[in-house]
Short mmCIF file of C-alpha atoms in Angstrom, two decimals:
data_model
loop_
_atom_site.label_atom_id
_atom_site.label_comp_id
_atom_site.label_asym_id
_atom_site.label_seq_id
_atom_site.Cartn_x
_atom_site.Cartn_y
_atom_site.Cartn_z
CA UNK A 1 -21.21 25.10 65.99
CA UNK A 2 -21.75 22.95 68.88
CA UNK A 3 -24.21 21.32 71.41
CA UNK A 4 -24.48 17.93 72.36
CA UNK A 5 -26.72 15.28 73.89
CA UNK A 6 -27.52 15.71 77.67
CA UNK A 7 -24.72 13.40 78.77
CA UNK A 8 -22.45 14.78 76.50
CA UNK A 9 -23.45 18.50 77.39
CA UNK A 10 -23.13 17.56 81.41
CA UNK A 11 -19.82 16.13 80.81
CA UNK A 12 -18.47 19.09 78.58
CA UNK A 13 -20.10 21.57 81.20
CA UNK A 14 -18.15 19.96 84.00
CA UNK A 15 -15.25 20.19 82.26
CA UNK A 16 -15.42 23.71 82.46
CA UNK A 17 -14.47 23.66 78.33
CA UNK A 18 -18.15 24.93 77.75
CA UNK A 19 -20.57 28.05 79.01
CA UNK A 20 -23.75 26.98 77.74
CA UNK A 21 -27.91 27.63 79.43
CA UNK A 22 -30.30 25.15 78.75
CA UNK A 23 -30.69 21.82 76.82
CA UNK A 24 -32.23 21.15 73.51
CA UNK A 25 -35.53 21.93 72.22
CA UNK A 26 -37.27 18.77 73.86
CA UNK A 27 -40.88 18.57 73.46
CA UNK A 28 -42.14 22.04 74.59
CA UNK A 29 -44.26 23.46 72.11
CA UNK A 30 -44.51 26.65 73.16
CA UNK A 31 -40.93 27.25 73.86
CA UNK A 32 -37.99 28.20 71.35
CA UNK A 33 -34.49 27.58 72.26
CA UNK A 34 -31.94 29.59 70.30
CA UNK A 35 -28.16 28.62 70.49
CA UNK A 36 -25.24 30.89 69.55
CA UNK A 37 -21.75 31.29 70.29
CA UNK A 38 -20.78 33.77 73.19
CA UNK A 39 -17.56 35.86 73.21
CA UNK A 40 -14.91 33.97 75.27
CA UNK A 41 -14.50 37.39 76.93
CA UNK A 42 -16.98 38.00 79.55
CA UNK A 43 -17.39 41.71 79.14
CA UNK A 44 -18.35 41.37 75.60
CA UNK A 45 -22.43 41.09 75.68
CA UNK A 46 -23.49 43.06 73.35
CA UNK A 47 -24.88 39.98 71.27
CA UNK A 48 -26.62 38.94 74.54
CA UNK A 49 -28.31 42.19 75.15
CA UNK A 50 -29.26 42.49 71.29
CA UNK A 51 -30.70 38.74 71.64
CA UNK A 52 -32.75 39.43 74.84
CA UNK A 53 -34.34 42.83 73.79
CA UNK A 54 -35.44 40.38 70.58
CA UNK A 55 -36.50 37.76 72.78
CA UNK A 56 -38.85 40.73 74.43
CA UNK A 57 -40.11 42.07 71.37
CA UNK A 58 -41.26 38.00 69.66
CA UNK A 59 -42.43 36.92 73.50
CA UNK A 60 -44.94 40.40 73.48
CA UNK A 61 -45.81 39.66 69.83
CA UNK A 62 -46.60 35.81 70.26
CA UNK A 63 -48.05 35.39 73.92
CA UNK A 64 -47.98 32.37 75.68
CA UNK A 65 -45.01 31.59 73.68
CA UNK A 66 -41.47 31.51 75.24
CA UNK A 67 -37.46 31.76 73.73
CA UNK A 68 -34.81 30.28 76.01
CA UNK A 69 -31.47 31.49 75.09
CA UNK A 70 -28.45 29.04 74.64
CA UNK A 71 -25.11 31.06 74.77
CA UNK A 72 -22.40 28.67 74.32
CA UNK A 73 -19.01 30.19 75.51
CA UNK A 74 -16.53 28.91 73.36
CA UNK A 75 -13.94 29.83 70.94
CA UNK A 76 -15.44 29.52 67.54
CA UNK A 77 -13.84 25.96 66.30
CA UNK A 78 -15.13 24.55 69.82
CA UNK A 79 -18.37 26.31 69.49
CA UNK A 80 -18.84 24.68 65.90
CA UNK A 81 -17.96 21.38 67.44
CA UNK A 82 -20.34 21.55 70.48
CA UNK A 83 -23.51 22.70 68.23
CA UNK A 84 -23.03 19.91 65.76
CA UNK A 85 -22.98 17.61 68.83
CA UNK A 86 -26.22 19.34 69.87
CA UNK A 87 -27.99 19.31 66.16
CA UNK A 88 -27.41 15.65 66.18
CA UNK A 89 -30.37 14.73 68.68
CA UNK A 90 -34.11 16.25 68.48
CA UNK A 91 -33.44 16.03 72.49
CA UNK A 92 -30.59 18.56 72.39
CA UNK A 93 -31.46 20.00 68.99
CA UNK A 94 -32.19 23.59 69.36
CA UNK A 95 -34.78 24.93 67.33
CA UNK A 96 -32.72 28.24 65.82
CA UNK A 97 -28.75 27.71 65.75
CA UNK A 98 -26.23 30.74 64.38
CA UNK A 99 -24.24 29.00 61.85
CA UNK A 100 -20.96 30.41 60.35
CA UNK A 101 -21.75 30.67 57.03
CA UNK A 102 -18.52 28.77 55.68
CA UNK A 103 -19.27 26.04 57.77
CA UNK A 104 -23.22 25.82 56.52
CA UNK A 105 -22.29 23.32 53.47
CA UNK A 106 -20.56 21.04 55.77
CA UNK A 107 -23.86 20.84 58.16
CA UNK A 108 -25.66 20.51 55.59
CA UNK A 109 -24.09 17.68 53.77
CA UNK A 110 -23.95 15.92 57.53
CA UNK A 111 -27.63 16.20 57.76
CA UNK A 112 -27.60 19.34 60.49
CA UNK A 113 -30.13 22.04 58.54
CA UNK A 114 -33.31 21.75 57.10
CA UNK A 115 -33.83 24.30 54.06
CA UNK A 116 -35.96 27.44 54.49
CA UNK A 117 -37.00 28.17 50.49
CA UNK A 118 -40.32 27.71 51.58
CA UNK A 119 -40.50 30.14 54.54
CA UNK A 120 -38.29 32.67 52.12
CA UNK A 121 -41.06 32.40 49.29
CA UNK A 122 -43.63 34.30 51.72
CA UNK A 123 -41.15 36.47 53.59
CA UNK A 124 -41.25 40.22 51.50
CA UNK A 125 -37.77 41.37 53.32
CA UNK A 126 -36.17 38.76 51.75
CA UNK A 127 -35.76 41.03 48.73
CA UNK A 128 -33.66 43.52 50.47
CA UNK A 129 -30.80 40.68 51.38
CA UNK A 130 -28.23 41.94 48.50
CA UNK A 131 -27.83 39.23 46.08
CA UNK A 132 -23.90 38.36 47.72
CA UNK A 133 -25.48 37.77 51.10
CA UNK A 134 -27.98 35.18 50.04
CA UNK A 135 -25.37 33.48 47.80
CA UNK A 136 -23.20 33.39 51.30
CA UNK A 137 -25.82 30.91 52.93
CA UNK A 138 -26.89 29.30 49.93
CA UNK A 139 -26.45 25.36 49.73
CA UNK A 140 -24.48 23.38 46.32
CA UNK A 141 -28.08 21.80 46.36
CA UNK A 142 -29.09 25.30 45.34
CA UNK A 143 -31.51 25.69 48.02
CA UNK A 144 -31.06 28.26 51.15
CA UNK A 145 -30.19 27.39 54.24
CA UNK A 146 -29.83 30.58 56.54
CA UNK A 147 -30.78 34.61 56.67
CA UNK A 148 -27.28 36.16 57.17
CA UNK A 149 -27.40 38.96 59.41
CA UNK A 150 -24.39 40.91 58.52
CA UNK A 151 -21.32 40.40 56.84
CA UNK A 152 -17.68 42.33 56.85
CA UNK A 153 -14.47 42.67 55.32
CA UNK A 154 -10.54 43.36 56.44
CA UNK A 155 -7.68 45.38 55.70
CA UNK A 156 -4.75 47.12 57.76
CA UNK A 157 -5.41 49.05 61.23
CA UNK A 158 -2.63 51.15 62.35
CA UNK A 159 -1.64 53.22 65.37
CA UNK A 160 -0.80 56.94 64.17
CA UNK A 161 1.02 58.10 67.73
CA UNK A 162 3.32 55.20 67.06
CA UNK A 163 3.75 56.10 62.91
CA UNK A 164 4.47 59.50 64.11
CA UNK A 165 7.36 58.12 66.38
CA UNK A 166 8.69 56.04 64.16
CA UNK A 167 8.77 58.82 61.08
CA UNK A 168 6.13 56.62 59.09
CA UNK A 169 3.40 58.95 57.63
CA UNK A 170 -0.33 59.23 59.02
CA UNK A 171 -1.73 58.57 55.51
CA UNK A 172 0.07 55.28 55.04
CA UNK A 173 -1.03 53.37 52.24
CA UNK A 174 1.33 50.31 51.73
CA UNK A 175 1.30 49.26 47.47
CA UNK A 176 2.65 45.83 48.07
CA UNK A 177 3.87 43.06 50.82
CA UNK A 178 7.32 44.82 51.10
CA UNK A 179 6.52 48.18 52.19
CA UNK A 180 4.07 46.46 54.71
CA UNK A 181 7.21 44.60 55.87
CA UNK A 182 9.69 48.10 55.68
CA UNK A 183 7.20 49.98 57.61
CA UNK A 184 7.04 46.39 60.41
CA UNK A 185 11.14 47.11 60.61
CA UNK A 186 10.95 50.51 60.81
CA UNK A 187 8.37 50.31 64.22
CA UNK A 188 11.23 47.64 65.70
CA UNK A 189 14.14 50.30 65.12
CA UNK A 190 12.31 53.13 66.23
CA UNK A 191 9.76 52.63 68.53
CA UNK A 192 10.79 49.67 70.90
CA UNK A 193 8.76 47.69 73.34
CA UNK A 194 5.80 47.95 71.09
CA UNK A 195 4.75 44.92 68.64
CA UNK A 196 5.13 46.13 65.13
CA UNK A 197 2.80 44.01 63.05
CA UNK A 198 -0.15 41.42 64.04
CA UNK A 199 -1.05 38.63 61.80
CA UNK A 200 -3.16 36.10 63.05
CA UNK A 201 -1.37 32.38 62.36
CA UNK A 202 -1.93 28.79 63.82
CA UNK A 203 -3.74 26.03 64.52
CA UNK A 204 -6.18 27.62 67.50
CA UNK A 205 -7.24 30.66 65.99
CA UNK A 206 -9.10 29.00 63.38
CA UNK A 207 -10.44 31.02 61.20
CA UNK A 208 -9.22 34.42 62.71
CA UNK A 209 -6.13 32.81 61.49
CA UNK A 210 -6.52 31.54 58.27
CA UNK A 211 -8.98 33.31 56.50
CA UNK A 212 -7.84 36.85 58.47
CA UNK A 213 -4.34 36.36 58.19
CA UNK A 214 -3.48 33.87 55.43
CA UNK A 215 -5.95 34.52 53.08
CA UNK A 216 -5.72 37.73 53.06
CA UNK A 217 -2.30 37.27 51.56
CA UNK A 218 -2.89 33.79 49.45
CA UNK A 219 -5.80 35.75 47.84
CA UNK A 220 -3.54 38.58 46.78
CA UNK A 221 -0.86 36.52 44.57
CA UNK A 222 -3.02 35.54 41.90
CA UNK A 223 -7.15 34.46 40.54
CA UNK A 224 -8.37 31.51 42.26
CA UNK A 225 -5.93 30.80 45.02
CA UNK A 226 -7.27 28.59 46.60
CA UNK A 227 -10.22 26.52 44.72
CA UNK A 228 -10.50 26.51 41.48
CA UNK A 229 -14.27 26.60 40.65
CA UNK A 230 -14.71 25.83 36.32
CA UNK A 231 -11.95 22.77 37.24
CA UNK A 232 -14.04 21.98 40.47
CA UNK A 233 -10.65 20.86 42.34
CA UNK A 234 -8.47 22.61 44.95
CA UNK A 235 -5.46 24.04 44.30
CA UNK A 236 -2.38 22.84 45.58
CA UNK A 237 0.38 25.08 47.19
CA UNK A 238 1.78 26.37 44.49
CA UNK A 239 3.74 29.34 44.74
CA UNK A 240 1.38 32.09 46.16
CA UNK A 241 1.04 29.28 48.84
CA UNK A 242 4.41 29.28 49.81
CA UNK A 243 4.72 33.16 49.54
CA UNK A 244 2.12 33.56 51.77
CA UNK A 245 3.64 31.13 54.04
CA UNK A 246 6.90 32.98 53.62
CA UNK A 247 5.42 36.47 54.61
CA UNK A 248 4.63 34.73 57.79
CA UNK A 249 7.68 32.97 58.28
CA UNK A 250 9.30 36.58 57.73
CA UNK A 251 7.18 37.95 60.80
CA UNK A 252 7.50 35.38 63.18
CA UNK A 253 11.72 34.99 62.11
CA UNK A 254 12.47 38.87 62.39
CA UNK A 255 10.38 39.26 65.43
CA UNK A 256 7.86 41.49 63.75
CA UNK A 257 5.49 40.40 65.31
CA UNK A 258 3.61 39.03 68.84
CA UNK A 259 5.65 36.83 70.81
CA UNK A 260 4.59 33.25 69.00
CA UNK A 261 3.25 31.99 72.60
CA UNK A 262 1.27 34.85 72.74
CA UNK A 263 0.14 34.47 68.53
CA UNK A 264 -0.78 30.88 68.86
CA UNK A 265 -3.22 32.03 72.07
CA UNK A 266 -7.06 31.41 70.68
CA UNK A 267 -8.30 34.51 72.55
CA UNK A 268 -5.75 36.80 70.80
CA UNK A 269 -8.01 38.92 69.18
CA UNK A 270 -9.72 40.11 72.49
CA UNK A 271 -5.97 40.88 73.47
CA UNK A 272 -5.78 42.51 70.50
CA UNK A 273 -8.57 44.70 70.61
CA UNK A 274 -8.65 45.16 74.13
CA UNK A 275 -5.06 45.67 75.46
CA UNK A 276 -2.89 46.39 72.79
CA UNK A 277 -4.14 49.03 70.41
CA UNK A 278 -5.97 50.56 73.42
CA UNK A 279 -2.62 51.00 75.40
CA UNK A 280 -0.59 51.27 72.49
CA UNK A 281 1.51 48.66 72.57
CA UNK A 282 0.91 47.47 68.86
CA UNK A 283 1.30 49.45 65.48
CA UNK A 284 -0.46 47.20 62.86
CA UNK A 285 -2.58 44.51 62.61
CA UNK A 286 -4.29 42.66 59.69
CA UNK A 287 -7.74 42.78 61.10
CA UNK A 288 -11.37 43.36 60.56
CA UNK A 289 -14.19 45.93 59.93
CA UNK A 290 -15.99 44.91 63.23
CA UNK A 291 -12.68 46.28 65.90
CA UNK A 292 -14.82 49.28 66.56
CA UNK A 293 -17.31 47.24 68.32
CA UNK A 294 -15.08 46.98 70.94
CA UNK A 295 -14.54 50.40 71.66
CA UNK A 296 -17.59 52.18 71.57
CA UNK A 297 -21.48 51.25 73.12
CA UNK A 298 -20.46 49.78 76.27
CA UNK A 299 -18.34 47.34 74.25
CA UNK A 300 -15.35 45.97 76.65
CA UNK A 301 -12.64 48.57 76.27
CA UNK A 302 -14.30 52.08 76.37
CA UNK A 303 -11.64 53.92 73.83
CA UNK A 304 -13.34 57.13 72.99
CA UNK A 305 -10.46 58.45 70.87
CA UNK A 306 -9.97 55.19 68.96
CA UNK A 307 -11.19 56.74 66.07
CA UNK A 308 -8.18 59.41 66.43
CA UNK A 309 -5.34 57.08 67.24
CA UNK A 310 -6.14 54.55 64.61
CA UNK A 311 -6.36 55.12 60.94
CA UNK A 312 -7.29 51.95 58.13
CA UNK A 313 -5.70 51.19 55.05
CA UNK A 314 -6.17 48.26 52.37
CA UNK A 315 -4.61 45.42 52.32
CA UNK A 316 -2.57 45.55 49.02
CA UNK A 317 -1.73 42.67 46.59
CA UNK A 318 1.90 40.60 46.78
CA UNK A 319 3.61 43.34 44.54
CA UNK A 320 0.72 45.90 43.65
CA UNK A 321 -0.64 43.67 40.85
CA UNK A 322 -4.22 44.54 39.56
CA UNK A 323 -6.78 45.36 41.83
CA UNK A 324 -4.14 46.62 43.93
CA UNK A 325 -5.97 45.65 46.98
CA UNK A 326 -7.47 42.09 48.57
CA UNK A 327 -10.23 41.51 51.36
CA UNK A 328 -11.94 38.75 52.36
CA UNK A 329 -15.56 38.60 53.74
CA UNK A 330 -17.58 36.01 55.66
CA UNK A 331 -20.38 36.21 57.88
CA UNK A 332 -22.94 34.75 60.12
CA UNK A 333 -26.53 33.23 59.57
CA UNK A 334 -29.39 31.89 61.57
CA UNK A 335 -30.46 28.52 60.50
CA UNK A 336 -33.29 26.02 61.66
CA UNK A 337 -31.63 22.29 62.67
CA UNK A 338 -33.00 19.71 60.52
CA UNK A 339 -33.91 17.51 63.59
CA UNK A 340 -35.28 20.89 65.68
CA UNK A 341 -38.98 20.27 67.13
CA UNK A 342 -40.74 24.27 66.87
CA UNK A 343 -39.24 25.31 63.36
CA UNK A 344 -42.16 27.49 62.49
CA UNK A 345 -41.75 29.07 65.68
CA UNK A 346 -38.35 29.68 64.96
CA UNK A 347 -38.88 31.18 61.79
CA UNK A 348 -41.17 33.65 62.98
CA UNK A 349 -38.16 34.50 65.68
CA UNK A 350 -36.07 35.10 62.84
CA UNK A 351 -38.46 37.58 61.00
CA UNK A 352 -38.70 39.38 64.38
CA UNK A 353 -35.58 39.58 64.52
CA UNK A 354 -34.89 40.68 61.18
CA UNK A 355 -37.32 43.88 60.89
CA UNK A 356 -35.29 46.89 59.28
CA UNK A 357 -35.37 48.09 62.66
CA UNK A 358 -33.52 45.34 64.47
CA UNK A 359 -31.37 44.41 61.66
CA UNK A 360 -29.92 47.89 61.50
CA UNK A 361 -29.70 47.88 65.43
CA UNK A 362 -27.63 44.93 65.14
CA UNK A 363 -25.72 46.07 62.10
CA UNK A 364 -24.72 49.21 64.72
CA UNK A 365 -24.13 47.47 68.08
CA UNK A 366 -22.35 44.37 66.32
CA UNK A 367 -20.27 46.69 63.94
CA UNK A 368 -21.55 44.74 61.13
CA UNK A 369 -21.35 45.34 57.10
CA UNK A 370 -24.94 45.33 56.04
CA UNK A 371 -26.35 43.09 53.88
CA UNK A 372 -29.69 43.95 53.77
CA UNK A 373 -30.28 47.30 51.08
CA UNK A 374 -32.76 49.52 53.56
CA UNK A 375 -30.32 49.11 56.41
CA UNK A 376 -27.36 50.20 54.21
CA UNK A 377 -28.99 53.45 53.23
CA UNK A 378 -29.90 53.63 56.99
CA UNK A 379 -28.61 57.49 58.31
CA UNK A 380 -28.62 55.85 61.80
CA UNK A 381 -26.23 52.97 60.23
CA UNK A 382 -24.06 55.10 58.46
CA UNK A 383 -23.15 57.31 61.11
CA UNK A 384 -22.41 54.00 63.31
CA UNK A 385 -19.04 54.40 63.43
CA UNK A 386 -15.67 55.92 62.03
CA UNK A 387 -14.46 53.61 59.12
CA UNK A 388 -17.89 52.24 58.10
CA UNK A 389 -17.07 53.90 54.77
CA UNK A 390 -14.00 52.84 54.20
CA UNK A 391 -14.94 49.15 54.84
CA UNK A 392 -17.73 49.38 52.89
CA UNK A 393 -15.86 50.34 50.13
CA UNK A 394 -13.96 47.11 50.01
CA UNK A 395 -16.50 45.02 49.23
CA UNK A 396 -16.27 45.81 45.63
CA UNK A 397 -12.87 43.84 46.49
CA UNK A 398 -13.49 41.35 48.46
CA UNK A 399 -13.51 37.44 48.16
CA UNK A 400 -15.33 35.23 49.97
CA UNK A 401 -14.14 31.70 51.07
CA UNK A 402 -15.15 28.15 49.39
CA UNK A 403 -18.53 27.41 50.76
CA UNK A 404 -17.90 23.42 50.09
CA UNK A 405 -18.12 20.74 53.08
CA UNK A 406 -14.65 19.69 52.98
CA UNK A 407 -13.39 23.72 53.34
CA UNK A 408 -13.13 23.59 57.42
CA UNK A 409 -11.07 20.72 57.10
CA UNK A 410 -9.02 22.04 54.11
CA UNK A 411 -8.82 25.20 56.75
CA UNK A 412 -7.52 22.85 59.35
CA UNK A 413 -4.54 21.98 57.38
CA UNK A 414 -3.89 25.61 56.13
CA UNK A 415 -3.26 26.42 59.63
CA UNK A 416 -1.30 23.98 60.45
CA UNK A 417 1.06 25.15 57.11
CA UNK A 418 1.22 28.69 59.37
CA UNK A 419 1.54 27.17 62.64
CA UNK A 420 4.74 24.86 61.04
CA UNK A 421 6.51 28.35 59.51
CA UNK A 422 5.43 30.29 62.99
CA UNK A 423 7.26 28.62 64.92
CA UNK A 424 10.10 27.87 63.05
CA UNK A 425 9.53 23.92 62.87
CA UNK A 426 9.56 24.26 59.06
CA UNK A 427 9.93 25.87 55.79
CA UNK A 428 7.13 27.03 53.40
CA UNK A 429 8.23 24.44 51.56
CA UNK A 430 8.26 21.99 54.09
CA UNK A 431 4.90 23.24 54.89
CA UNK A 432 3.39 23.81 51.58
CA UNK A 433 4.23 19.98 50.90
CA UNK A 434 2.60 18.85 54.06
CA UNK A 435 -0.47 20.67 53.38
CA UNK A 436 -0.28 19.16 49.95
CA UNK A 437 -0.19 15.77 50.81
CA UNK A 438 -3.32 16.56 53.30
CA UNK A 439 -5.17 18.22 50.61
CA UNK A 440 -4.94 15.49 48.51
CA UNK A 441 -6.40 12.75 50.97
CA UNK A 442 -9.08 15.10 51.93
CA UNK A 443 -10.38 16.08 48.57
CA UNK A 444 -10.05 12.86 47.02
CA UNK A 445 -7.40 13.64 44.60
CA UNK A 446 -9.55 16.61 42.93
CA UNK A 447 -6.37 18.80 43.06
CA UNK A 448 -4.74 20.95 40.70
CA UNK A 449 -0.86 22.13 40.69
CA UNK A 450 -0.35 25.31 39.16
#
């Protein structure tokens, strides 16, 4: 997450790389300034609307006392860059930052975010967080570090009208990579001039790429993919790695999938959700619980039969293997900056914020998973949206991603692994070694083959 000094800021702002209001917290005592990341779509503001009816409710509640709102319009690898810039200075500090939770043990280990045990110990809604959420923003120190808001998960969306054309059934339920692949091929045969499958890959993306498209699949060939937590090393790219890499390779090679100029494009997923399935050019894509967000409550692309057109099914395992299905789940937390000037202020923005009331507004308008237990038994949550349900239901299979410092960098390399197999500049092999040799020089040597 990003800010930076004033200079810094200026420069970044004239640049045109940054949308960003205000400075840092300064020396105001009565004013709280609260930084978070901003769609890079400007008719997504439905975190800006959810913010400022908060902002009303804590400036009623606490008079004389003001919140000044820092959206920083970035996509999310320049928005952690610019925040950390800002967290760095108690002149540009804000005093309330929203911190992606696999990023908070890296900020913390840099010196970024003061714990909030203390403020927790008093707070009686903490005991409603469900015991997976508060692990999620939890530090290796063993102290916490943020109040997650939300979380989600991700399997398969799919366009019926197209499945219908293409004499692929309307209760598809793929067992294993292949038929995922099969059904891809059949779309190209059958229905042309629409994309067949969408995985997120490359080095832009971030994230969206490789814990939405390539963990998804690393996490399906086998227990502890990725890190292996009673050795406490990382695990090298072994053979799920290079599968993984391979299913990729397979998309990108037979033209399943998007164009790769158009795959390596950081904003894809607001292409995604906002031209493609709406105008049914795409049939699948490996994607996330939240899509409906964009559809429905003013979101960007008013869709009202989404809900019709669209179906969900779970992401299965490489060849069906026990559980049968993989997800993977993150979220988002607010955090107080170690260096920020008003942090009791801030906290009592964040229990504002985090009444059952707003939390459950924001669970709805955000098309979040809840992770607080009153909000999940919520009527007014559960009847948020079509497919709440079924993404709920894959928590019980979900895995969430290595919350160690060194993880965004070790999710640096992983996408460049897809980026070298997207676009055809080398093997898995080729890439799987590469990321090996990275993976050893960031982690020290604490790697293990298997």
């Amino acid at each position: 997450m990003r800010p930076t000094a004033p200079l810094i800021l200026v420069a970044v702002l004239a640049a045109g790389s940054l949308t960003a209001c205000g400075g840092g917290s300064g020396s105001d005592p009565d004013t709280i300034k609260v930084a978070y990341n901003r769609s890079t779509d400007n008719k997504i503001r439905f975190k800006d609307n959810y913010l400022e009816s908060v902002k009303r409710q804590f400036e009623k509640a606490h008079p004389g006392k003001k919140v000044e709102l820092i959206p920083i319009q970035a996509p999310d690898n320049d928005y952690a860059t610019k925040a950390q810039q800002m967290m760095r200075s108690p002149k540009t500090a804000p005093d309330l930052v929203y911190e992606d939770t696999f990023r908070i043990n890296s900020d913390i280990k840099a010196g970024y975010l003061r714990p909030l045990d203390d403020y927790l110990a008093k707070w009686a809604d903490w005991d409603q967080f469900v015991d997976t959420a508060k692990s999620a923003a939890k530090a290796e120190d063993g102290r916490t570090y943020g109040v997650p808001d939300g979380t989600d998960t991700r399997g398969l969306w799919f366009n019926k009208e197209i499945f219908a054309k293409a004499g692929l059934p309307a209760d598809w339920q793929p067992r294993n990579w292949a038929e995922i692949l099969d059904a891809a091929r059949t779309v190209k045969r059958k229905v042309p001039g629409v994309i067949p499958l969408n995985v997120y890959t490359g080095k832009g993306l971030g994230e969206a790429a490789v814990m939405q498209g390539f963990e998804m699949l690393l996490y399906g060939t086998g227990a502890d993919p990725l890190y292996d937590a009673s050795a406490k090393k990382w695990v090298a790219g072994g053979q799920g790695f290079r599968d993984a890499l391979g299913f990729v390779q397979t998309v990108f090679g037979e033209k399943l999938g998007p164009d790769v100029s158009d795959a390596l494009d950081p904003n894809l997923g607001t292409r995604v959700a906002t031209e493609w399935f709406p105008e049914g050019k795409l049939a699948i894509s490996l994607d996330g619980s939240w899509m409906g967000q964009n559809w429905i409550n003013k979101g960007p692309k008013e869709w009202p039969d989404w809900s019709k057109d669209l179906a969900q099914t779970p992401m299965p395992t490489q060849h069906g293997q026990a559980p049968g299905r993989v997800s993977m789940s993150g979220g988002w937390a607010w955090a107080i900056p170690s260096k920020a000037q008003n942090p009791d202020l801030a906290w009592e923005f964040v229990t504002t914020q985090q009444t059952r009331e707003n939390a459950a507004e924001w669970d709805i308008v955000g098309a979040q998973i809840a992770v607080r237990k009153d909000v999940a038994a919520d009527p007014r949550y559960l009847s948020s949206m079509p497919g709440i349900e079924f993404f709920t239901g894959l928590v019980e299979f979900t895995h969430y991603r290595p919350a160690l410092p060194v993880y965004p960098q070790v999710s640096t390399a992983i996408g460049e692994a897809m980026e070298t197999v997207t676009t055809g500049d080398g093997s898995p092999e080729q890439a799987a070694k590469e990321y090996d040799d990275q993976l050893k020089t960031l982690t020290d040597g604490a790697v293990v083959s298997r």
